CSV table of C-alpha atoms and ligand atoms in Angstrom, one decimal:
chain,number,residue,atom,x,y,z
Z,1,UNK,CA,0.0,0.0,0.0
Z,2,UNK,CA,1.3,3.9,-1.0
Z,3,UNK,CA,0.4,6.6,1.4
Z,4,UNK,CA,-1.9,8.0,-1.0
Z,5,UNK,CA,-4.4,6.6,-3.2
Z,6,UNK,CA,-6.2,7.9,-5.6
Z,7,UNK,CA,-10.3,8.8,-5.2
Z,8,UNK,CA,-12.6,5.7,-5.5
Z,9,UNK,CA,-14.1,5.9,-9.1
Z,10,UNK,CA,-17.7,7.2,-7.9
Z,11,UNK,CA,-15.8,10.4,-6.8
Z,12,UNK,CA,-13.7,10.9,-9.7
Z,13,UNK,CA,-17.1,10.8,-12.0
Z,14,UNK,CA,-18.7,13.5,-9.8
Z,15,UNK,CA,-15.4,15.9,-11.1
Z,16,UNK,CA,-16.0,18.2,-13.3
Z,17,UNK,CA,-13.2,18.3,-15.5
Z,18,UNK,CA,-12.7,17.0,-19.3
Z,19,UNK,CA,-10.9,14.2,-17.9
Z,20,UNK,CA,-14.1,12.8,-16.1
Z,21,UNK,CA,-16.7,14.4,-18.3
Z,22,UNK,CA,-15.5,13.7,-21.4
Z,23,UNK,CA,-16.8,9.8,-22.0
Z,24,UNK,CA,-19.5,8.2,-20.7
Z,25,UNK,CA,-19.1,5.9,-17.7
Z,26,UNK,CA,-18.5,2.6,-19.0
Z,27,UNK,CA,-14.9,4.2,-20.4
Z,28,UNK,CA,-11.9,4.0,-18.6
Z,29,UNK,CA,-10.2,7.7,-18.6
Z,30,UNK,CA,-6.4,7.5,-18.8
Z,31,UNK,CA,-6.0,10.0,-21.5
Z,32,UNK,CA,-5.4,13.5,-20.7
Z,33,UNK,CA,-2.7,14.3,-18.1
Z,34,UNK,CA,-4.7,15.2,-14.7
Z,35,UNK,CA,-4.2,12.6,-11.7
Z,36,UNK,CA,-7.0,11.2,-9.3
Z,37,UNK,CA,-5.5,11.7,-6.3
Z,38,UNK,CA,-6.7,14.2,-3.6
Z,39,UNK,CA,-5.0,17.3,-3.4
Z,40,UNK,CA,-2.5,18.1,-1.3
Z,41,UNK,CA,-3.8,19.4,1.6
Z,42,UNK,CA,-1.2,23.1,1.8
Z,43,UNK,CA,-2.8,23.7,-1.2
Z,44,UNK,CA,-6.0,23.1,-0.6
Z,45,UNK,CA,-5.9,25.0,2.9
Z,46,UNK,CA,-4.6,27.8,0.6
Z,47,UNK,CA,-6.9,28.7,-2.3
Z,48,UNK,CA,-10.2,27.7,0.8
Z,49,UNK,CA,-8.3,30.2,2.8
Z,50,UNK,CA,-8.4,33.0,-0.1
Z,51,UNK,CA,-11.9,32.3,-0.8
Z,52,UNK,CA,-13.1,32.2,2.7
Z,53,UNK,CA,-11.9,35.7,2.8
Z,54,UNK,CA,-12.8,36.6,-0.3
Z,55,UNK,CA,-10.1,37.8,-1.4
Z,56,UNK,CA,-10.5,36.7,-5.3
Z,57,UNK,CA,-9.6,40.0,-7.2
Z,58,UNK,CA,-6.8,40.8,-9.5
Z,59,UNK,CA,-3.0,39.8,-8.7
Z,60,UNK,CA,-1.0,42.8,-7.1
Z,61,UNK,CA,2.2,41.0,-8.2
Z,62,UNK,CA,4.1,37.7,-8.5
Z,63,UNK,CA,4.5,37.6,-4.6
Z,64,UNK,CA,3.9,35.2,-3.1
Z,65,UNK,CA,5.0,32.5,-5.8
Z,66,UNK,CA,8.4,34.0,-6.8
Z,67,UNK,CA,10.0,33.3,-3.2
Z,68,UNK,CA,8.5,29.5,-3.1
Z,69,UNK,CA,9.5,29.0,-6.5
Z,70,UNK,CA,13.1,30.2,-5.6
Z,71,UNK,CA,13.2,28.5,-2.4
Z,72,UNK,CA,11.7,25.3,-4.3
Z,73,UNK,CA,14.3,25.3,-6.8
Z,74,UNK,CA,17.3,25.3,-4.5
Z,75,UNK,CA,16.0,22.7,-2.2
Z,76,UNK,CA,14.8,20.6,-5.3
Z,77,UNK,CA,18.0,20.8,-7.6
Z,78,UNK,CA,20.4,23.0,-6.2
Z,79,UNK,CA,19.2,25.9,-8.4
Z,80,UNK,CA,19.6,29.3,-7.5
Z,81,UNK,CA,16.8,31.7,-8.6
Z,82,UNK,CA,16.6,35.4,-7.4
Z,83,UNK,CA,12.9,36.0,-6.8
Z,84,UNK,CA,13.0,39.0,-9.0
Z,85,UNK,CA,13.6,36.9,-11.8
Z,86,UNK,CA,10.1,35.2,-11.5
Z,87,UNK,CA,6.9,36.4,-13.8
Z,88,UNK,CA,4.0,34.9,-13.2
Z,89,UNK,CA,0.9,34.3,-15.9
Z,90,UNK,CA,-2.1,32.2,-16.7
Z,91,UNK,CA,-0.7,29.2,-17.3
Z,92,UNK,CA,2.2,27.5,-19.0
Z,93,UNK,CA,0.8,27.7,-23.0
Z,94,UNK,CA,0.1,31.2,-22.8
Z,95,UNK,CA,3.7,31.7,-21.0
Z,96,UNK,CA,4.9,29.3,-24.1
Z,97,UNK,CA,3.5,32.0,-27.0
Z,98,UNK,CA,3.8,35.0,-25.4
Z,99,UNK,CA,7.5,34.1,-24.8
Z,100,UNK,CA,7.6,33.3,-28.6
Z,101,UNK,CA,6.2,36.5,-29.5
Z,102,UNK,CA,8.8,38.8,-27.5
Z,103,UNK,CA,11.8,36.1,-29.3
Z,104,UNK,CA,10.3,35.3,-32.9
Z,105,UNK,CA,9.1,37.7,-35.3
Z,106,UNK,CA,6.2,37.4,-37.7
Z,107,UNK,CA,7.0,34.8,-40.1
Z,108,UNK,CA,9.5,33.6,-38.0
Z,109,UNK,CA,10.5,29.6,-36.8
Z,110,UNK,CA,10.5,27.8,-34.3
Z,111,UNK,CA,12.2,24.0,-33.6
Z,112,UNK,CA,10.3,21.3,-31.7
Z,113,UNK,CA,11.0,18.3,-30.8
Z,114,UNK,CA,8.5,15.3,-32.2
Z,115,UNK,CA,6.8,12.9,-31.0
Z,116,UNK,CA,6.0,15.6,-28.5
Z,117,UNK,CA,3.1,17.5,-26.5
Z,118,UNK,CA,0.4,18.1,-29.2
Z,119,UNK,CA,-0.3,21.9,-28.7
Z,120,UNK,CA,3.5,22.2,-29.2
Z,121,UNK,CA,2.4,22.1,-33.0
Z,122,UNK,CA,0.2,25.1,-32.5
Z,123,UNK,CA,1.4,27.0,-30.0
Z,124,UNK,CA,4.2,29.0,-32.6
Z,125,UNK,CA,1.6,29.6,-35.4
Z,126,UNK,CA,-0.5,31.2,-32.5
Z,127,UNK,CA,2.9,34.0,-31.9
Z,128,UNK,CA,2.1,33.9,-35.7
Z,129,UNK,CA,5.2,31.9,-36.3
Z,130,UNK,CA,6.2,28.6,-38.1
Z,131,UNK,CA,6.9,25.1,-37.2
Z,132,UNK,CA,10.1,23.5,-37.7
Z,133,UNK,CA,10.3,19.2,-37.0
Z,134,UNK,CA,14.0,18.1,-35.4
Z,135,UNK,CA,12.5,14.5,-34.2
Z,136,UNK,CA,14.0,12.9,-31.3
Z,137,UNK,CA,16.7,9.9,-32.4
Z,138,UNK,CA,15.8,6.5,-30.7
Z,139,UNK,CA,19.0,4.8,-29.3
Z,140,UNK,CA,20.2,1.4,-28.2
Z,141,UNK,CA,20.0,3.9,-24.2
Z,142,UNK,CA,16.8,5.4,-25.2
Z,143,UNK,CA,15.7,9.2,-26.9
Z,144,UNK,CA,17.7,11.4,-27.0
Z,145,UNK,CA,18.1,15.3,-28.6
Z,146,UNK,CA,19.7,15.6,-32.0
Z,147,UNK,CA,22.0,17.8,-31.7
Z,148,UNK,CA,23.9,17.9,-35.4
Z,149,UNK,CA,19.8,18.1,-37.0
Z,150,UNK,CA,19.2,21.1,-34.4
Z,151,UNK,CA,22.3,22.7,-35.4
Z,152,UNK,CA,21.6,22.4,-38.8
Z,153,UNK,CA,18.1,23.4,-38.2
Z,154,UNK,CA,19.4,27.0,-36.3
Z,155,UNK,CA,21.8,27.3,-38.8
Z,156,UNK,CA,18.7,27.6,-41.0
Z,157,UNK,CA,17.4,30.9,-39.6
Z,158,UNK,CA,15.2,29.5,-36.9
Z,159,UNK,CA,15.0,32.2,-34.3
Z,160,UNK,CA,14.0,29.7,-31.4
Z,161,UNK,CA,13.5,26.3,-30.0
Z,162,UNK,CA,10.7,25.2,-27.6
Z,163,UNK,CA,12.4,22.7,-25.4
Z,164,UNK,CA,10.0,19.7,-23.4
Z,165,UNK,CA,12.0,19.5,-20.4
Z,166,UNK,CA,11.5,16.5,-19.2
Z,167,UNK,CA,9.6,15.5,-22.4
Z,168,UNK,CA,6.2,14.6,-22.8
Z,169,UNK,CA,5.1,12.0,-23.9
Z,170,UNK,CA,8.3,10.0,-23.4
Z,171,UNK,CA,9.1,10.9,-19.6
Z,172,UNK,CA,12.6,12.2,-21.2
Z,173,UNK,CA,15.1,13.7,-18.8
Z,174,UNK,CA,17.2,15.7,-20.6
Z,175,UNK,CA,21.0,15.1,-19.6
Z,176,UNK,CA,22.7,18.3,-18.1
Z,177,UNK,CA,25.9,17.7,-21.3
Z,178,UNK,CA,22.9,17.9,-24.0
Z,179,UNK,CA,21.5,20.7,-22.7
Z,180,UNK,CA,24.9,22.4,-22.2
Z,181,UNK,CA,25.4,21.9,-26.2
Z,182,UNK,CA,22.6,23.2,-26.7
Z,183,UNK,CA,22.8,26.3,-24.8
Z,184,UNK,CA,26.0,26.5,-26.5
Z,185,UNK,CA,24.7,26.2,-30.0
Z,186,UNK,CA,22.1,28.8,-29.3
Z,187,UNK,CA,24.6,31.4,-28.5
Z,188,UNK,CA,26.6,30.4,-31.3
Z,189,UNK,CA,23.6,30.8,-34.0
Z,190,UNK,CA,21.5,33.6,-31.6
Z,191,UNK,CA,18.6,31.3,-31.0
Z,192,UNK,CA,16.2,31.6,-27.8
Z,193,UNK,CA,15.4,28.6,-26.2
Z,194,UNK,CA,12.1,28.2,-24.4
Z,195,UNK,CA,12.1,25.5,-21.7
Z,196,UNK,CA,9.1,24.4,-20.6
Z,197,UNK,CA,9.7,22.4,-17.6
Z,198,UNK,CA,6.4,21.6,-15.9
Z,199,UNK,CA,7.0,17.8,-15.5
Z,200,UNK,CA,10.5,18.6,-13.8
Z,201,UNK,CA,9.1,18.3,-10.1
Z,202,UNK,CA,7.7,14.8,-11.2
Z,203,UNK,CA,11.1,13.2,-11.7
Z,204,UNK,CA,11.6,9.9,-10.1
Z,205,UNK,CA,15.1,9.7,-9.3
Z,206,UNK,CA,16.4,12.8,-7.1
Z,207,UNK,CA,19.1,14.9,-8.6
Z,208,UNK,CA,18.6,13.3,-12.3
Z,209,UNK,CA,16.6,16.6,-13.5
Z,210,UNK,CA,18.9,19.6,-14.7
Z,211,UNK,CA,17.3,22.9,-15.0
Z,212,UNK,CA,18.2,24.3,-18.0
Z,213,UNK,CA,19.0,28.0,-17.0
Z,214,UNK,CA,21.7,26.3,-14.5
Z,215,UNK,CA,23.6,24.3,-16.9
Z,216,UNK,CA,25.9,27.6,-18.3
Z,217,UNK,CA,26.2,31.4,-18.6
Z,218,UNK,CA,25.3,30.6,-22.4
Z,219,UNK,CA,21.9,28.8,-21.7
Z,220,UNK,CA,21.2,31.8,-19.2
Z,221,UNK,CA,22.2,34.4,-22.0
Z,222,UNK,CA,19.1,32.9,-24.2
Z,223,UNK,CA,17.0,31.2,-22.5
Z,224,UNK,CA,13.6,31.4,-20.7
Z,225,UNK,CA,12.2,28.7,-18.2
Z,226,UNK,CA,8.9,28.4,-18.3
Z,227,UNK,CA,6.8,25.8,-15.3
Z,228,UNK,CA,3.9,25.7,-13.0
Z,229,UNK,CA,2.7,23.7,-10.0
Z,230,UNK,CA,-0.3,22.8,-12.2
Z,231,UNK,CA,1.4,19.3,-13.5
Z,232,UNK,CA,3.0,18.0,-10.3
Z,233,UNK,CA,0.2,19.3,-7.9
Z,234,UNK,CA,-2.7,18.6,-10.0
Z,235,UNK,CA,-3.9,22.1,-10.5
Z,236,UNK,CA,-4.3,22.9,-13.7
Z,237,UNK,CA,-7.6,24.8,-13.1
Z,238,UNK,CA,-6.0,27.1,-10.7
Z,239,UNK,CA,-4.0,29.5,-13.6
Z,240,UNK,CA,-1.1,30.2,-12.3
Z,241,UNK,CA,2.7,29.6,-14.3
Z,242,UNK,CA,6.2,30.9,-14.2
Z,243,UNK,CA,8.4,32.7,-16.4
Z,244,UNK,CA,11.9,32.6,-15.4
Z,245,UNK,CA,14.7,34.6,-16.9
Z,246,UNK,CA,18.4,35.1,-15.6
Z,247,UNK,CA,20.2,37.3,-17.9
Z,248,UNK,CA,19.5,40.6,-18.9
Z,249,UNK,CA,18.5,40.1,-22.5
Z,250,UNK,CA,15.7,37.9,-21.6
Z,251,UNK,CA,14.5,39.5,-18.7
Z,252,UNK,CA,14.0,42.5,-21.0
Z,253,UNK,CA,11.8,40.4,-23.0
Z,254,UNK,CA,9.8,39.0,-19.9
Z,255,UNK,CA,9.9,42.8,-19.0
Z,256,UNK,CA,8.3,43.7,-22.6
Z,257,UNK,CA,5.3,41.9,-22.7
Z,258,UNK,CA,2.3,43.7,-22.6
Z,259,UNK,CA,0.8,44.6,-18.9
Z,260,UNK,CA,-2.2,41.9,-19.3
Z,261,UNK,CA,0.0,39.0,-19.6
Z,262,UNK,CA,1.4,38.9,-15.7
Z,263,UNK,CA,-2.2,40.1,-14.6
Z,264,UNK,CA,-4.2,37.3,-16.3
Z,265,UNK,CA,-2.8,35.3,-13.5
Z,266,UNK,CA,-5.3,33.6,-11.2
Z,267,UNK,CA,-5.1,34.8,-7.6
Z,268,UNK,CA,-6.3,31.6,-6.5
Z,269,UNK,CA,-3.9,29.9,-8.4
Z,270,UNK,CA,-1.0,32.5,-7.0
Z,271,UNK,CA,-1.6,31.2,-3.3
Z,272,UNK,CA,-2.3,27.4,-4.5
Z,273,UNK,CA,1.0,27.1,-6.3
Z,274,UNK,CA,2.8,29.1,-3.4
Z,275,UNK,CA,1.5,26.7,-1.2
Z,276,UNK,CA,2.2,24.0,-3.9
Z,277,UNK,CA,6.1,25.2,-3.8
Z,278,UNK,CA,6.5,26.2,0.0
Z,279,UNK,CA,4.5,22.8,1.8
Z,280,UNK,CA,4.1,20.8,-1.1
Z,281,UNK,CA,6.6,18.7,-0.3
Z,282,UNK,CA,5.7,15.5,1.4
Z,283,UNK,CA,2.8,14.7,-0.4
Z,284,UNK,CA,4.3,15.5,-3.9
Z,285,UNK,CA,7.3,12.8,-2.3
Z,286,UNK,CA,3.7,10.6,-1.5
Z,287,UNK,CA,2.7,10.8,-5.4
Z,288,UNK,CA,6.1,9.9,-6.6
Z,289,UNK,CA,5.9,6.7,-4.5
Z,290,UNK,CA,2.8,5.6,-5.8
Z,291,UNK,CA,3.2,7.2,-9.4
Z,292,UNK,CA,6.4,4.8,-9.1
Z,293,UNK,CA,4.7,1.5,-7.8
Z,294,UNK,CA,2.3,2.1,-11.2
Z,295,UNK,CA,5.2,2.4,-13.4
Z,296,UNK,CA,6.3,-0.3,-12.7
Z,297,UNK,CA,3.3,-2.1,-12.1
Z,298,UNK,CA,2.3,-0.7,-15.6
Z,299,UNK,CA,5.5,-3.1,-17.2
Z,300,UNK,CA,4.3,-6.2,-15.1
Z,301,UNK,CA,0.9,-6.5,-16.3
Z,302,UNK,CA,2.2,-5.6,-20.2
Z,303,UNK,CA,4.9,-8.4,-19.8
Z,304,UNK,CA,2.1,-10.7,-18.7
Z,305,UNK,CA,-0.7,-9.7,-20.7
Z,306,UNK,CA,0.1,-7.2,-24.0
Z,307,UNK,CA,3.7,-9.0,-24.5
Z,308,UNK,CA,3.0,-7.3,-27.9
Z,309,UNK,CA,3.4,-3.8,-27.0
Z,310,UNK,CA,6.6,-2.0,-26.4
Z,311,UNK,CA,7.4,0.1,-23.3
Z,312,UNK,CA,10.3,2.0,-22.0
Z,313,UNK,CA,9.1,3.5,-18.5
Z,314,UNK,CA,9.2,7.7,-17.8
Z,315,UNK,CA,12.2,8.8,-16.3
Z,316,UNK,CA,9.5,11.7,-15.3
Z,317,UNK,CA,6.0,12.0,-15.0
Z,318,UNK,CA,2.6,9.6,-15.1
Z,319,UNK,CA,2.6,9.4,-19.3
Z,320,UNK,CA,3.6,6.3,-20.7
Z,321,UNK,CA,4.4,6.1,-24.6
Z,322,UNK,CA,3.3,3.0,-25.6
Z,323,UNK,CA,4.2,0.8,-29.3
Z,324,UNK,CA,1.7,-0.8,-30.5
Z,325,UNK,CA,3.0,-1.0,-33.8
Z,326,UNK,CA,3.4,-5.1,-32.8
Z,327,UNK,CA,-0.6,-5.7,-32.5
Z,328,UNK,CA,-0.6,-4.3,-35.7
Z,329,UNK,CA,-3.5,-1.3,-34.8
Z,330,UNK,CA,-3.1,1.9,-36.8
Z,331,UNK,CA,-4.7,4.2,-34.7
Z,332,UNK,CA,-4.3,2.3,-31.2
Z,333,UNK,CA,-6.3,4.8,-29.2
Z,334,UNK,CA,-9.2,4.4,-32.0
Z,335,UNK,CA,-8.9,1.0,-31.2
Z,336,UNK,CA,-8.6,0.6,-27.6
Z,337,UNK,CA,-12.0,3.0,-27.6
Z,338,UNK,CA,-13.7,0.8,-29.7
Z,339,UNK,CA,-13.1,-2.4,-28.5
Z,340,UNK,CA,-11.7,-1.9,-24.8
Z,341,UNK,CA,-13.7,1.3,-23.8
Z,342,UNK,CA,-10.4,2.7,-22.3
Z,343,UNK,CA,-9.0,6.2,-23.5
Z,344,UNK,CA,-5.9,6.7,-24.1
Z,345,UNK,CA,-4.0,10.1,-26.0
Z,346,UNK,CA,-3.5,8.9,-29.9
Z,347,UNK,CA,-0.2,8.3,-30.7
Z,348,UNK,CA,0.0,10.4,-34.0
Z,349,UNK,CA,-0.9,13.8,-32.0
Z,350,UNK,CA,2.4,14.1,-30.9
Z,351,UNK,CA,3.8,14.4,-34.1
Z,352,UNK,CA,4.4,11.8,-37.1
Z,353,UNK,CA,6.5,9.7,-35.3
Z,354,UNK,CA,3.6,9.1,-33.0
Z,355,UNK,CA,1.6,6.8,-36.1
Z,356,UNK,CA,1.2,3.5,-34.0
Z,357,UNK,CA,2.0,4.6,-30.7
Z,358,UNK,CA,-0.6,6.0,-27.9
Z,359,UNK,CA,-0.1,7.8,-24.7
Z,360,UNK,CA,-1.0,5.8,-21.5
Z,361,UNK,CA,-2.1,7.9,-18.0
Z,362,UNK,CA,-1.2,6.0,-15.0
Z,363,UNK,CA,-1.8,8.2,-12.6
Z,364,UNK,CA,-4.8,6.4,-11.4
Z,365,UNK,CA,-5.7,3.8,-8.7
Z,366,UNK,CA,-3.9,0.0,-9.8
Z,367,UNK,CA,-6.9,-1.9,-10.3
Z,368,UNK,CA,-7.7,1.1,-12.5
Z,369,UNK,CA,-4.7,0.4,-14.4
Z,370,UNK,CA,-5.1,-3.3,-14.3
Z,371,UNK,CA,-8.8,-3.0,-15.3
Z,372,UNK,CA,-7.5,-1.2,-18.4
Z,373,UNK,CA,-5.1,-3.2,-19.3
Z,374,UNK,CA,-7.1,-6.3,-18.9
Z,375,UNK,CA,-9.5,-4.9,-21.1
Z,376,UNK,CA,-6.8,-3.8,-23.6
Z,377,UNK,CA,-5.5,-7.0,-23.7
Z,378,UNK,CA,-9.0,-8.8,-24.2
Z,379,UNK,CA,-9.3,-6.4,-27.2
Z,380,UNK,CA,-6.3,-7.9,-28.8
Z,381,UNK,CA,-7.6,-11.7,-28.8
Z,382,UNK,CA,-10.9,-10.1,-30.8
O,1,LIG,C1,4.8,19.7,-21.6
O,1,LIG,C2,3.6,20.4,-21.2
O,1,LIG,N1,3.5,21.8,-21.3
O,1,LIG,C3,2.4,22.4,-20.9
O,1,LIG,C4,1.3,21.8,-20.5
O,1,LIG,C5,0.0,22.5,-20.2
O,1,LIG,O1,0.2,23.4,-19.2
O,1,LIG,P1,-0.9,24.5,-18.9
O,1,LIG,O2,-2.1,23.8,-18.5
O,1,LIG,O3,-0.2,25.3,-17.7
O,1,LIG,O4,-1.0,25.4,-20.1
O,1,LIG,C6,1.3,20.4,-20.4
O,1,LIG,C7,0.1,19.6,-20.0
O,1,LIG,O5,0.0,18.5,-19.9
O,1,LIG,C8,2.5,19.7,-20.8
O,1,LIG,O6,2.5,18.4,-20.7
C-alpha cells in the first residue's frame, strides 16, 4: 500500500473536469494528463483560505510565488533563482506564445521536438510563427536530442527552439551535457530557447533533472524557463505559471510583454502554487511513491498480458508512450475506444513519429490500471 491513493471511481465521476466528463461511464479515462489523487492538503488549505476571505480580485504581483518557487528550486535541484527573476501568468501555453512572441518575429521559426506535447504544434503559429520538426533519435540507451539536425536546423534561420523538459510523452530527462550543447549552440547561432519544464518536479530519481538556466552562462544568455505547480500538484484549473529569466537580455523580454500578460494570473492559483512550492513537499514525495509502484506495475501487467506492445518506462512524470506497432493497430487509441472502452492520448498527435503509438495515463488507482489493461488486452484476442 502507498500513502496516498487515488479517489474511489464514484468520486472521480462527480469531477467536473474533461478528464471525467468527457466519455461516458462505461470508459476507462487515462487519457489527458490530470491525476485522481486528492490534493495536497497546503494547497487546498490555501486557495479555501483565499476564498473564505474573499479575497479573489486581481493579482498585485508575482509575490507570493516567486519566493516558493526560488526556495523550491534550491532545495529541489540546487538551483539558485533570485525572486525577481520570476513572472508569473495564466498558465504554462500562454507563458509558451507570449514568450515566442517577445523572441520570434512574424513569419518567423520555431524548432520542436517530435513525437512531443500536441499543442507544441500550434502553439508558434498562435505568436504567428512557423513550425520547424527536429524528431528525437531512438538509441540502443533510449531518446535522445539531435544535436547535429538542431544545429543544422538554427543554422537555417530558426529564431528559437521550444524545449519539453522533461519530455512529454516519453518521460525524457534531458542530460545536463545535451543541454549544455545546446545552450552552446544557441549562442553560437543567436537562437532563444524556451524551456518548458512543468514535469520537472515529477522526476523519479532525485538529482537526475537539470534545469536548464543552471547548466551555463550561455543557456542563461538565451534562454527562458517556463513551469507551474499545475502538472506535479494537479492544479491545472487554478491558472497560475512561471516565467523565469536570468540574464538581462531575456528578462528584457519577460519585462516587454504587454501589462495583461502577468495580470491574467489567477489569484487563487498565485496562493495554491505558493502553497504547492512552500508545503508541497511530502505529499508530492507521497505521489512519486505511488506514481512509481504504477510504473512499474504498468511493465508487469504488459509483460504478462500485452507482450506485444513495447514500453520504455518515464524517467519523469505519469505518461507512458506506448508501441503498438506489434498488435498491428493503426490508430491504437481508435482502437482501444472501440473495443476496450479505455481512453488513451492517440499516438500520432504528438507528431508523425507518434503513427502506431498511444499515450498511457497511470496516474490512477492500480486496479484502474489493471482494469485497463485487462480490457486492452482482451481487445487484442478479438
Ligand atoms: C509539456 C507540457 N507543457 C504544458 C502543458 C500545459 O500546461 P498549462 O495547463 O499550464 O498550459 C502540459 C500539460 O500536460 C504539458 O505536458
Amino acid at each position: 500500500m502507498t500513502k496516498i491513493a487515488a479517489e474511489p471511481l464514484s468520486a472521480l465521476r462527480a469531477r467536473t473536469s474533461y478528464k471525467w466528463q468527457t466519455y461516458p461511464a462505461d470508459v476507462l479515462p487515462l487519457f489527458v494528463a490530470e491525476m485522481d489523487y486528492p490534493l495536497a492538503e497546503p494547497v487546498q488549505q490555501a486557495i479555501i483560505g483565499r476564498v473564505l476571505a474573499s479575497d479573489t480580485g486581481y493579482i498585485a504581483g508575482p509575490e507570493p510565488v516567486a519566493a516558493a518557487f526560488s526556495g523550491y528550486a534550491g532545495r529541489a535541484w540546487g538551483w539558485d533563482v533570485a525572486a525577481g527573476d520570476v513572472r508569473t501568468t495564466t498558465d504554462v501555453s500562454v507563458a509558451i506564445v507570449e514568450c515566442l512572441r517577445q523572441a520570434v518575429p512574424v513569419d518567423g521559426s520555431v524548432v520542436i521536438t517530435p513525437p512531443v506535447y500536441p499543442p507544441f504544434f500550434e502553439l508558434p503559429p498562435e505568436a504567428d510563427a512557423s513550425v520547424v520538426e527536429v524528431p528525437l533519435l531512438l538509441t540502443g540507451t533510449g531518446w535522445k536530442l539531435d544535436l547535429p539536425q538542431l544545429e543544422r536546423a538554427f543554422a537555417r534561420g530558426a529564431e528559437a527552439l521550444l524545449l519539453c523538459s522533461p519530455h512529454n510523452p516519453l518521460g525524457l530527462v534531458h542530460s545536463a551535457e545535451s543541454l549544455r550543447a545546446v545552450a552552446d549552440l544557441s549562442v553560437k547561432y543567436g537562437v532563444a530557447v524556451i524551456s518548458d519544464e512543468i514535469h520537472a518536479p515529477l522526476t523519479y530519481e532525485a538529482g537526475a533533472f537539470t534545469p536548464y538556466l543552471s547548466v551555463s552562462e550561455n543557456a542563461r544568455e538565451f534562454g527562458i524557463c517556463v513551469t507551474a505547480a499545475s502538472k506535479a500538484w494537479n492544479i491545472a484549473g487554478t491558472k497560475c505559471a512561471l516565467m523565469v529569466a536570468q540574464s538581462d537580455r531575456m528578462r528584457l523580454q519577460l519585462d516587454s510583454m504587454p501589462a495583461e500578460v502577468p495580470a491574467r494570473t489567477s489569484i487563487l492559483g498565485l496562493h495554491g502554487t505558493a502553497a504547492a512550492y512552500n508545503d508541497g513537499g511530502p505529499w508530492l514525495g507521497d505521489v512519486l511513491e505511488a506514481l512509481a509502484a504504477n510504473r512499474s506495475l504498468l511493465g508487469e501487467l504488459l509483460a504478462a498480458e500485452l507482450p506485444g506492445v513495447i514500453y520504455r518506462p518515464p524517467s519523469a512524470g505519469y505518461l507512458a508512450w506506448l508501441d503498438f506497432r506489434g498488435l498491428g493497430w493503426a490508430d491504437p487509441a481508435a482502437v482501444a475506444m472501440e473495443r476496450a472502452r479505455v481512453a488513451l492520448e492517440p499516438g500520432q498527435r504528438f507528431g508523425r513519429q507518434g503513427t502506431g503509438f498511444a499515450r498511457l495515463n497511470f496516474a490512477c488507482s492500480p486496479e484502474v490500471l489493471a482494469e485497463a489493461v485487462a480490457r486492452l488486452a482482451a481487445a487484442a484476442v478479438l
